[in-house]
């Protein structure tokens, strides 16, 4: 690869700036990629991203919102959210953790019945306590600038079938030791939260798509305590230290059943580590773009299986941070235990001297439980159909 091409590529990828008030636009616009191909003709708007091609070519997306529930891929593909329920419109940004008012986000997410939750205007929601969700809910922010910020954020605890789409989540803070309602008929004292953007605990069939995340107190997305069947896709993440934790601890063995797909995300400026950090389970990391990391990109301990396919890894100019991976040993491990862990890099594009340290077996059979979709060629992410990640600026009666 010529030095001129690499220089041009880095110039494209690095102008993204940290935004603290309004959410970033689609990545395709934010880094200067052309959007002229997004015409109204159905075929010409397709990009090869199977999630986006499933719904974004429809100018009537606003009246056909629930089609989105049929578009997930990867291990979280069965997450239907609130598809089988009514549409519920959020009209108030107010938050009362114990007695939420009708029309507020908290009132909607704790209902027992399935709901597809949308908004009637732009909103910046500052929660007073964690937003504890009930099963079979979709939070769909398309059409407006919806932000959850500057307070505690989203808690997905011991539930199933959740879709979170098109929300800008940032500057999340710890809270707790306070009363919080989790169903219409129950509230209790919740302990201190960590300050994650989204905390997923003991849950399954979860899909987080086209959201933007930045600058939270702890993780942007943490998945722990036996959670599984999860897809994290098309998100834009920037300006954060410990990005994603997958697995509670080295000694929590129920996380061995964890299966998570991380696909089509853009990992942007000022991310340090844990993109993600994995324990025990099976992780398919596919067709993401990594635009630099300050310590490492993909790490783990306790023998996780990591299947990295079709990603673009662009190392920074810091000579000490060229390695994509970090094998972290648990107490009692000897120095060579990590060599038995099944970590592979298949079809990844390594730029600016990035390198991936593989380990374990090379046979495809070793990665069956960590395979959830077919990867596209990594180069196509940059040269033919560049991605559009993060919260979208969708307008009614137009392609999103």
CSV table of C-alpha atoms in Angstrom, one decimal:
chain,number,residue,atom,x,y,z
A,1,UNK,CA,0.0,0.0,0.0
A,2,UNK,CA,1.5,3.3,-1.0
A,3,UNK,CA,2.3,6.0,1.6
A,4,UNK,CA,0.2,8.5,-0.4
A,5,UNK,CA,-2.9,6.2,-0.1
A,6,UNK,CA,-2.3,5.7,3.6
A,7,UNK,CA,-1.8,9.4,4.2
A,8,UNK,CA,-5.0,10.2,2.3
A,9,UNK,CA,-6.9,7.6,4.3
A,10,UNK,CA,-5.8,8.9,7.6
A,11,UNK,CA,-6.7,12.5,6.5
A,12,UNK,CA,-10.3,11.2,5.8
A,13,UNK,CA,-10.6,9.4,9.1
A,14,UNK,CA,-9.2,11.8,11.6
A,15,UNK,CA,-11.0,15.1,11.3
A,16,UNK,CA,-13.9,13.9,13.6
A,17,UNK,CA,-14.1,16.3,16.5
A,18,UNK,CA,-15.6,15.6,19.9
A,19,UNK,CA,-19.1,17.1,20.2
A,20,UNK,CA,-20.6,17.9,23.6
A,21,UNK,CA,-23.9,19.6,22.7
A,22,UNK,CA,-25.3,18.1,19.5
A,23,UNK,CA,-24.9,14.6,18.2
A,24,UNK,CA,-22.5,13.9,15.3
A,25,UNK,CA,-24.1,13.5,11.9
A,26,UNK,CA,-23.7,10.3,10.0
A,27,UNK,CA,-20.1,9.2,9.8
A,28,UNK,CA,-20.3,9.3,6.0
A,29,UNK,CA,-20.9,13.1,6.2
A,30,UNK,CA,-18.7,13.7,9.3
A,31,UNK,CA,-15.5,12.5,7.6
A,32,UNK,CA,-16.2,13.8,4.2
A,33,UNK,CA,-17.3,10.6,2.4
A,34,UNK,CA,-19.7,11.2,-0.5
A,35,UNK,CA,-23.4,10.8,0.1
A,36,UNK,CA,-24.4,11.5,-3.6
A,37,UNK,CA,-25.2,7.8,-4.1
A,38,UNK,CA,-28.1,8.0,-1.6
A,39,UNK,CA,-30.8,8.6,-4.2
A,40,UNK,CA,-34.5,7.7,-4.0
A,41,UNK,CA,-34.1,4.7,-6.4
A,42,UNK,CA,-34.3,1.6,-4.3
A,43,UNK,CA,-31.3,-0.2,-5.8
A,44,UNK,CA,-29.0,2.8,-5.9
A,45,UNK,CA,-29.2,3.4,-2.2
A,46,UNK,CA,-28.0,0.0,-1.2
A,47,UNK,CA,-24.6,-0.2,0.4
A,48,UNK,CA,-24.0,-3.9,1.2
A,49,UNK,CA,-24.7,-3.3,4.9
A,50,UNK,CA,-27.5,-5.9,5.4
A,51,UNK,CA,-29.0,-4.0,8.3
A,52,UNK,CA,-29.2,-0.6,6.5
A,53,UNK,CA,-30.2,-2.2,3.2
A,54,UNK,CA,-33.2,-3.8,4.9
A,55,UNK,CA,-34.9,-0.5,5.8
A,56,UNK,CA,-33.0,2.7,4.8
A,57,UNK,CA,-34.1,2.5,1.1
A,58,UNK,CA,-37.7,3.1,2.1
A,59,UNK,CA,-38.7,6.8,2.0
A,60,UNK,CA,-41.8,5.8,4.0
A,61,UNK,CA,-39.7,4.5,7.0
A,62,UNK,CA,-41.6,6.8,9.3
A,63,UNK,CA,-44.9,5.0,8.8
A,64,UNK,CA,-43.2,1.6,8.5
A,65,UNK,CA,-41.0,1.8,11.6
A,66,UNK,CA,-41.5,-1.7,12.8
A,67,UNK,CA,-39.8,-3.2,9.7
A,68,UNK,CA,-36.6,-2.4,11.6
A,69,UNK,CA,-37.3,-5.3,13.9
A,70,UNK,CA,-36.8,-7.7,11.0
A,71,UNK,CA,-33.4,-6.2,10.1
A,72,UNK,CA,-31.0,-7.4,12.8
A,73,UNK,CA,-28.1,-9.7,12.0
A,74,UNK,CA,-25.7,-11.6,14.2
A,75,UNK,CA,-26.3,-13.1,17.6
A,76,UNK,CA,-29.0,-10.5,18.5
A,77,UNK,CA,-31.0,-11.2,15.3
A,78,UNK,CA,-34.0,-12.5,17.2
A,79,UNK,CA,-34.5,-9.3,19.2
A,80,UNK,CA,-37.9,-8.0,18.2
A,81,UNK,CA,-38.2,-5.3,20.8
A,82,UNK,CA,-41.7,-3.9,20.9
A,83,UNK,CA,-42.6,-5.0,17.4
A,84,UNK,CA,-45.8,-6.8,18.6
A,85,UNK,CA,-47.1,-3.9,20.6
A,86,UNK,CA,-48.5,-0.4,20.1
A,87,UNK,CA,-46.5,2.6,19.2
A,88,UNK,CA,-46.1,4.9,22.2
A,89,UNK,CA,-45.1,8.6,21.7
A,90,UNK,CA,-42.9,10.3,24.2
A,91,UNK,CA,-44.0,13.9,24.7
A,92,UNK,CA,-42.1,14.9,27.9
A,93,UNK,CA,-38.4,15.0,28.8
A,94,UNK,CA,-39.2,15.1,32.5
A,95,UNK,CA,-38.1,12.2,34.7
A,96,UNK,CA,-39.7,11.0,38.0
A,97,UNK,CA,-38.0,7.7,39.1
A,98,UNK,CA,-40.8,6.6,41.4
A,99,UNK,CA,-43.9,8.0,39.8
A,100,UNK,CA,-43.2,8.6,36.2
A,101,UNK,CA,-45.7,10.7,34.3
A,102,UNK,CA,-47.6,9.4,31.2
A,103,UNK,CA,-45.8,10.5,28.1
A,104,UNK,CA,-42.3,10.3,29.7
A,105,UNK,CA,-39.7,7.8,28.6
A,106,UNK,CA,-39.5,6.1,32.0
A,107,UNK,CA,-43.3,5.6,32.0
A,108,UNK,CA,-43.1,3.8,28.7
A,109,UNK,CA,-40.1,1.5,29.3
A,110,UNK,CA,-41.5,0.0,32.5
A,111,UNK,CA,-44.9,-1.1,31.0
A,112,UNK,CA,-45.6,-4.8,31.1
A,113,UNK,CA,-46.8,-4.9,27.5
A,114,UNK,CA,-44.7,-4.7,24.3
A,115,UNK,CA,-44.2,-1.1,23.1
A,116,UNK,CA,-42.5,0.6,20.2
A,117,UNK,CA,-41.4,3.9,21.7
A,118,UNK,CA,-40.9,7.0,19.5
A,119,UNK,CA,-40.7,10.8,20.2
A,120,UNK,CA,-42.7,13.9,19.1
A,121,UNK,CA,-39.8,16.4,19.0
A,122,UNK,CA,-36.1,16.9,19.7
A,123,UNK,CA,-35.3,16.0,23.4
A,124,UNK,CA,-32.4,16.1,25.8
A,125,UNK,CA,-33.3,13.8,28.6
A,126,UNK,CA,-31.4,14.1,31.9
A,127,UNK,CA,-32.4,11.1,34.0
A,128,UNK,CA,-32.4,11.3,37.8
A,129,UNK,CA,-31.8,7.6,38.2
A,130,UNK,CA,-31.0,4.7,35.9
A,131,UNK,CA,-33.6,4.0,33.2
A,132,UNK,CA,-34.6,0.5,34.2
A,133,UNK,CA,-36.3,-1.2,31.2
A,134,UNK,CA,-38.9,-4.0,31.0
A,135,UNK,CA,-38.9,-6.7,28.3
A,136,UNK,CA,-40.2,-6.2,24.7
A,137,UNK,CA,-39.4,-2.5,24.3
A,138,UNK,CA,-38.0,-0.6,21.4
A,139,UNK,CA,-36.6,3.0,21.9
A,140,UNK,CA,-36.6,4.4,18.4
A,141,UNK,CA,-35.2,8.0,18.1
A,142,UNK,CA,-35.5,8.3,14.3
A,143,UNK,CA,-36.7,11.6,13.0
A,144,UNK,CA,-35.4,13.7,15.9
A,145,UNK,CA,-32.3,14.6,17.9
A,146,UNK,CA,-32.8,12.4,21.0
A,147,UNK,CA,-30.1,12.6,23.7
A,148,UNK,CA,-29.8,10.9,27.0
A,149,UNK,CA,-27.0,12.7,28.9
A,150,UNK,CA,-25.5,14.2,32.0
A,151,UNK,CA,-27.1,11.8,34.4
A,152,UNK,CA,-27.5,8.1,34.9
A,153,UNK,CA,-28.4,6.3,31.7
A,154,UNK,CA,-29.9,2.9,30.5
A,155,UNK,CA,-30.1,-0.3,32.5
A,156,UNK,CA,-31.2,-3.5,30.8
A,157,UNK,CA,-31.4,-5.9,33.8
A,158,UNK,CA,-32.8,-9.5,33.6
A,159,UNK,CA,-35.1,-8.8,30.6
A,160,UNK,CA,-35.2,-9.8,27.0
A,161,UNK,CA,-36.1,-8.4,23.6
A,162,UNK,CA,-34.8,-4.9,23.7
A,163,UNK,CA,-34.0,-2.6,20.7
A,164,UNK,CA,-32.3,0.7,21.2
A,165,UNK,CA,-32.0,2.7,18.0
A,166,UNK,CA,-30.9,6.2,17.0
A,167,UNK,CA,-30.1,7.8,20.4
A,168,UNK,CA,-27.1,9.9,21.4
A,169,UNK,CA,-25.9,8.7,24.8
A,170,UNK,CA,-23.2,10.7,26.5
A,171,UNK,CA,-21.7,12.1,29.7
A,172,UNK,CA,-23.5,9.4,31.8
A,173,UNK,CA,-22.9,9.5,35.5
A,174,UNK,CA,-23.4,7.1,38.5
A,175,UNK,CA,-26.5,7.3,40.7
A,176,UNK,CA,-28.5,5.0,42.9
A,177,UNK,CA,-29.1,4.2,46.6
A,178,UNK,CA,-32.5,5.6,45.8
A,179,UNK,CA,-36.0,4.4,45.0
A,180,UNK,CA,-36.6,3.5,41.3
A,181,UNK,CA,-39.7,2.0,39.7
A,182,UNK,CA,-39.1,-1.0,37.5
A,183,UNK,CA,-42.7,-2.1,36.7
A,184,UNK,CA,-46.0,-0.3,37.0
A,185,UNK,CA,-46.6,-2.1,40.3
A,186,UNK,CA,-43.2,-2.2,41.9
A,187,UNK,CA,-40.4,0.0,43.0
A,188,UNK,CA,-37.4,-0.6,45.2
A,189,UNK,CA,-34.1,0.8,46.4
A,190,UNK,CA,-31.4,0.4,43.7
A,191,UNK,CA,-27.8,0.3,44.6
A,192,UNK,CA,-25.1,2.5,43.2
A,193,UNK,CA,-24.8,2.3,39.4
A,194,UNK,CA,-21.5,2.4,37.5
A,195,UNK,CA,-22.2,5.3,35.2
A,196,UNK,CA,-22.4,3.2,31.9
A,197,UNK,CA,-24.1,4.4,28.8
A,198,UNK,CA,-25.9,1.1,28.6
A,199,UNK,CA,-25.5,-1.6,31.2
A,200,UNK,CA,-26.7,-5.1,30.1
A,201,UNK,CA,-27.0,-7.6,33.0
A,202,UNK,CA,-28.4,-11.1,32.8
A,203,UNK,CA,-30.4,-10.3,29.6
A,204,UNK,CA,-30.8,-11.8,26.2
A,205,UNK,CA,-32.0,-10.9,22.7
A,206,UNK,CA,-30.7,-7.3,22.7
A,207,UNK,CA,-29.9,-5.1,19.7
A,208,UNK,CA,-28.2,-1.7,19.9
A,209,UNK,CA,-28.0,0.0,16.5
A,210,UNK,CA,-27.2,3.4,15.0
A,211,UNK,CA,-26.5,5.1,18.4
A,212,UNK,CA,-23.7,7.5,19.2
A,213,UNK,CA,-21.8,7.1,22.5
A,214,UNK,CA,-19.2,9.3,24.2
A,215,UNK,CA,-17.6,10.3,27.5
A,216,UNK,CA,-19.4,8.3,30.1
A,217,UNK,CA,-18.1,7.7,33.7
A,218,UNK,CA,-17.5,4.0,33.3
A,219,UNK,CA,-18.2,2.0,30.1
A,220,UNK,CA,-20.1,3.0,27.0
A,221,UNK,CA,-21.7,-0.5,26.8
A,222,UNK,CA,-21.1,-3.1,29.4
A,223,UNK,CA,-22.5,-6.7,29.1
A,224,UNK,CA,-22.2,-8.9,32.1
A,225,UNK,CA,-23.8,-11.7,34.3
A,226,UNK,CA,-24.7,-14.3,31.6
A,227,UNK,CA,-26.1,-11.9,29.1
A,228,UNK,CA,-26.2,-13.3,25.5
A,229,UNK,CA,-27.7,-13.2,22.0
A,230,UNK,CA,-26.6,-9.6,21.5
A,231,UNK,CA,-25.8,-7.5,18.5
A,232,UNK,CA,-24.0,-4.1,18.7
A,233,UNK,CA,-24.1,-2.5,15.3
A,234,UNK,CA,-23.7,0.7,13.3
A,235,UNK,CA,-22.7,2.7,16.3
A,236,UNK,CA,-20.3,5.6,16.5
A,237,UNK,CA,-18.1,5.8,19.6
A,238,UNK,CA,-15.5,8.4,20.5
A,239,UNK,CA,-13.9,10.2,23.4
A,240,UNK,CA,-13.8,7.5,26.0
A,241,UNK,CA,-11.4,5.4,28.0
A,242,UNK,CA,-12.9,1.9,28.8
A,243,UNK,CA,-15.3,1.5,25.9
A,244,UNK,CA,-17.0,-2.0,26.2
A,245,UNK,CA,-16.7,-4.7,28.8
A,246,UNK,CA,-18.0,-8.1,27.9
A,247,UNK,CA,-18.1,-10.5,30.9
A,248,UNK,CA,-18.4,-9.8,34.6
A,249,UNK,CA,-15.2,-11.3,36.0
A,250,UNK,CA,-12.6,-14.0,35.3
A,251,UNK,CA,-14.3,-16.1,38.0
A,252,UNK,CA,-17.9,-15.7,36.7
A,253,UNK,CA,-18.3,-18.9,34.6
A,254,UNK,CA,-21.9,-18.4,33.4
A,255,UNK,CA,-20.4,-15.9,31.0
A,256,UNK,CA,-19.0,-18.9,29.0
A,257,UNK,CA,-22.4,-19.0,27.2
A,258,UNK,CA,-22.2,-15.4,26.1
A,259,UNK,CA,-22.4,-14.8,22.3
A,260,UNK,CA,-22.1,-11.2,21.1
A,261,UNK,CA,-21.8,-9.7,17.6
A,262,UNK,CA,-20.0,-6.4,17.1
A,263,UNK,CA,-20.5,-5.2,13.5
A,264,UNK,CA,-20.4,-2.2,11.3
A,265,UNK,CA,-19.4,0.2,14.1
A,266,UNK,CA,-17.0,3.2,13.7
A,267,UNK,CA,-14.6,3.4,16.6
A,268,UNK,CA,-13.4,7.0,16.3
A,269,UNK,CA,-11.2,9.6,18.0
A,270,UNK,CA,-9.8,9.4,21.5
A,271,UNK,CA,-10.8,5.9,22.4
A,272,UNK,CA,-8.2,4.3,24.7
A,273,UNK,CA,-9.0,0.5,25.4
A,274,UNK,CA,-11.6,-2.2,25.7
A,275,UNK,CA,-13.0,-2.0,22.1
A,276,UNK,CA,-14.1,-4.5,23.5
A,277,UNK,CA,-12.5,-6.4,26.5
A,278,UNK,CA,-13.9,-10.0,26.5
A,279,UNK,CA,-14.1,-12.8,29.1
A,280,UNK,CA,-15.1,-16.5,28.7
A,281,UNK,CA,-17.6,-16.3,25.8
A,282,UNK,CA,-17.8,-16.1,22.0
A,283,UNK,CA,-17.3,-12.8,20.2
A,284,UNK,CA,-17.7,-12.1,16.5
A,285,UNK,CA,-16.1,-8.7,15.7
A,286,UNK,CA,-16.9,-8.1,12.1
A,287,UNK,CA,-16.7,-5.2,9.5
A,288,UNK,CA,-15.9,-2.5,12.0
A,289,UNK,CA,-13.5,0.5,11.4
A,290,UNK,CA,-11.0,1.3,14.2
A,291,UNK,CA,-9.5,4.7,13.7
A,292,UNK,CA,-6.7,4.5,16.3
A,293,UNK,CA,-6.6,3.4,19.9
A,294,UNK,CA,-4.4,4.8,22.7
A,295,UNK,CA,-3.6,1.4,24.5
A,296,UNK,CA,-5.2,-1.5,22.6
A,297,UNK,CA,-8.3,-2.3,20.6
A,298,UNK,CA,-9.4,-5.9,21.4
A,299,UNK,CA,-8.5,-7.5,24.6
A,300,UNK,CA,-9.6,-10.2,27.0
A,301,UNK,CA,-8.9,-12.8,29.7
A,302,UNK,CA,-10.3,-16.1,30.9
A,303,UNK,CA,-10.1,-17.8,27.5
A,304,UNK,CA,-12.6,-16.0,25.3
A,305,UNK,CA,-13.0,-17.0,21.7
A,306,UNK,CA,-12.5,-14.0,19.4
A,307,UNK,CA,-13.4,-14.2,15.7
A,308,UNK,CA,-12.2,-11.0,14.1
A,309,UNK,CA,-13.2,-10.8,10.4
A,310,UNK,CA,-13.2,-8.0,7.8
A,311,UNK,CA,-12.3,-5.2,10.1
A,312,UNK,CA,-10.2,-2.2,9.3
A,313,UNK,CA,-7.5,-1.4,12.0
A,314,UNK,CA,-5.8,1.9,11.5
A,315,UNK,CA,-3.1,2.3,14.1
A,316,UNK,CA,-2.1,5.8,15.4
A,317,UNK,CA,1.4,7.2,14.8
A,318,UNK,CA,2.4,6.2,18.3
A,319,UNK,CA,4.9,3.4,17.9
A,320,UNK,CA,3.9,1.8,21.2
A,321,UNK,CA,0.3,1.3,20.3
A,322,UNK,CA,0.5,-0.6,17.0
A,323,UNK,CA,-0.8,-3.9,18.4
A,324,UNK,CA,-4.6,-4.4,18.1
A,325,UNK,CA,-4.8,-7.1,20.8
A,326,UNK,CA,-4.0,-7.5,24.5
A,327,UNK,CA,-4.1,-11.0,26.1
A,328,UNK,CA,-4.6,-10.4,29.8
A,329,UNK,CA,-3.7,-13.2,32.2
A,330,UNK,CA,-5.8,-14.1,35.2
A,331,UNK,CA,-4.2,-14.7,38.6
A,332,UNK,CA,-2.7,-18.2,38.6
A,333,UNK,CA,-2.2,-18.3,34.9
A,334,UNK,CA,1.3,-18.9,33.6
A,335,UNK,CA,2.9,-16.7,30.9
A,336,UNK,CA,1.9,-19.0,28.1
A,337,UNK,CA,-1.7,-19.8,28.9
A,338,UNK,CA,-3.0,-17.1,26.4
A,339,UNK,CA,-1.5,-19.1,23.5
A,340,UNK,CA,-4.3,-21.6,23.9
A,341,UNK,CA,-7.0,-19.1,23.5
A,342,UNK,CA,-8.7,-19.1,20.1
A,343,UNK,CA,-8.2,-15.6,18.7
A,344,UNK,CA,-8.0,-15.2,14.9
A,345,UNK,CA,-7.8,-12.4,12.4
A,346,UNK,CA,-9.4,-13.3,9.0
A,347,UNK,CA,-9.6,-10.8,6.2
A,348,UNK,CA,-8.8,-7.8,8.5
A,349,UNK,CA,-7.0,-4.8,6.9
A,350,UNK,CA,-4.1,-3.6,9.0
A,351,UNK,CA,-3.0,0.0,8.3
A,352,UNK,CA,-0.2,2.2,9.5
A,353,UNK,CA,1.7,-0.9,10.9
A,354,UNK,CA,-1.2,-2.2,13.0
A,355,UNK,CA,-0.8,-5.9,13.9
A,356,UNK,CA,-3.0,-8.6,15.5
A,357,UNK,CA,-1.5,-11.3,17.7
A,358,UNK,CA,-3.4,-14.5,17.0
A,359,UNK,CA,-3.5,-17.5,19.3
A,360,UNK,CA,-5.0,-21.0,19.7
A,361,UNK,CA,-6.4,-23.1,16.9
A,362,UNK,CA,-6.6,-22.0,13.2
A,363,UNK,CA,-9.3,-24.4,12.1
A,364,UNK,CA,-12.7,-23.0,11.3
A,365,UNK,CA,-14.4,-25.5,13.6
A,366,UNK,CA,-12.9,-23.7,16.6
A,367,UNK,CA,-14.8,-20.6,15.7
A,368,UNK,CA,-18.3,-22.0,15.0
A,369,UNK,CA,-19.8,-20.6,18.2
A,370,UNK,CA,-18.2,-17.3,17.5
A,371,UNK,CA,-19.6,-17.0,13.9
A,372,UNK,CA,-22.8,-15.1,13.4
A,373,UNK,CA,-22.8,-13.5,9.9
A,374,UNK,CA,-20.8,-13.3,6.7
A,375,UNK,CA,-18.1,-10.7,6.7
A,376,UNK,CA,-17.7,-8.3,3.7
A,377,UNK,CA,-14.2,-7.6,2.4
A,378,UNK,CA,-12.5,-5.1,4.7
A,379,UNK,CA,-11.3,-2.9,1.8
A,380,UNK,CA,-14.9,-2.3,0.7
A,381,UNK,CA,-15.7,-0.5,3.9
A,382,UNK,CA,-13.3,2.3,2.7
A,383,UNK,CA,-13.3,2.2,-1.0
A,384,UNK,CA,-16.6,1.2,-2.5
A,385,UNK,CA,-19.5,1.5,0.0
A,386,UNK,CA,-18.3,3.5,3.0
A,387,UNK,CA,-20.3,3.1,6.2
A,388,UNK,CA,-22.7,5.5,7.9
A,389,UNK,CA,-22.5,4.9,11.6
A,390,UNK,CA,-24.0,6.6,14.7
A,391,UNK,CA,-27.3,8.4,15.2
A,392,UNK,CA,-28.9,9.4,11.8
A,393,UNK,CA,-30.5,12.6,10.8
A,394,UNK,CA,-33.7,11.1,9.4
A,395,UNK,CA,-36.4,13.2,7.8
A,396,UNK,CA,-40.0,12.2,7.0
A,397,UNK,CA,-40.7,11.2,3.4
A,398,UNK,CA,-37.0,10.9,2.6
A,399,UNK,CA,-34.5,8.2,2.7
A,400,UNK,CA,-32.9,8.0,6.1
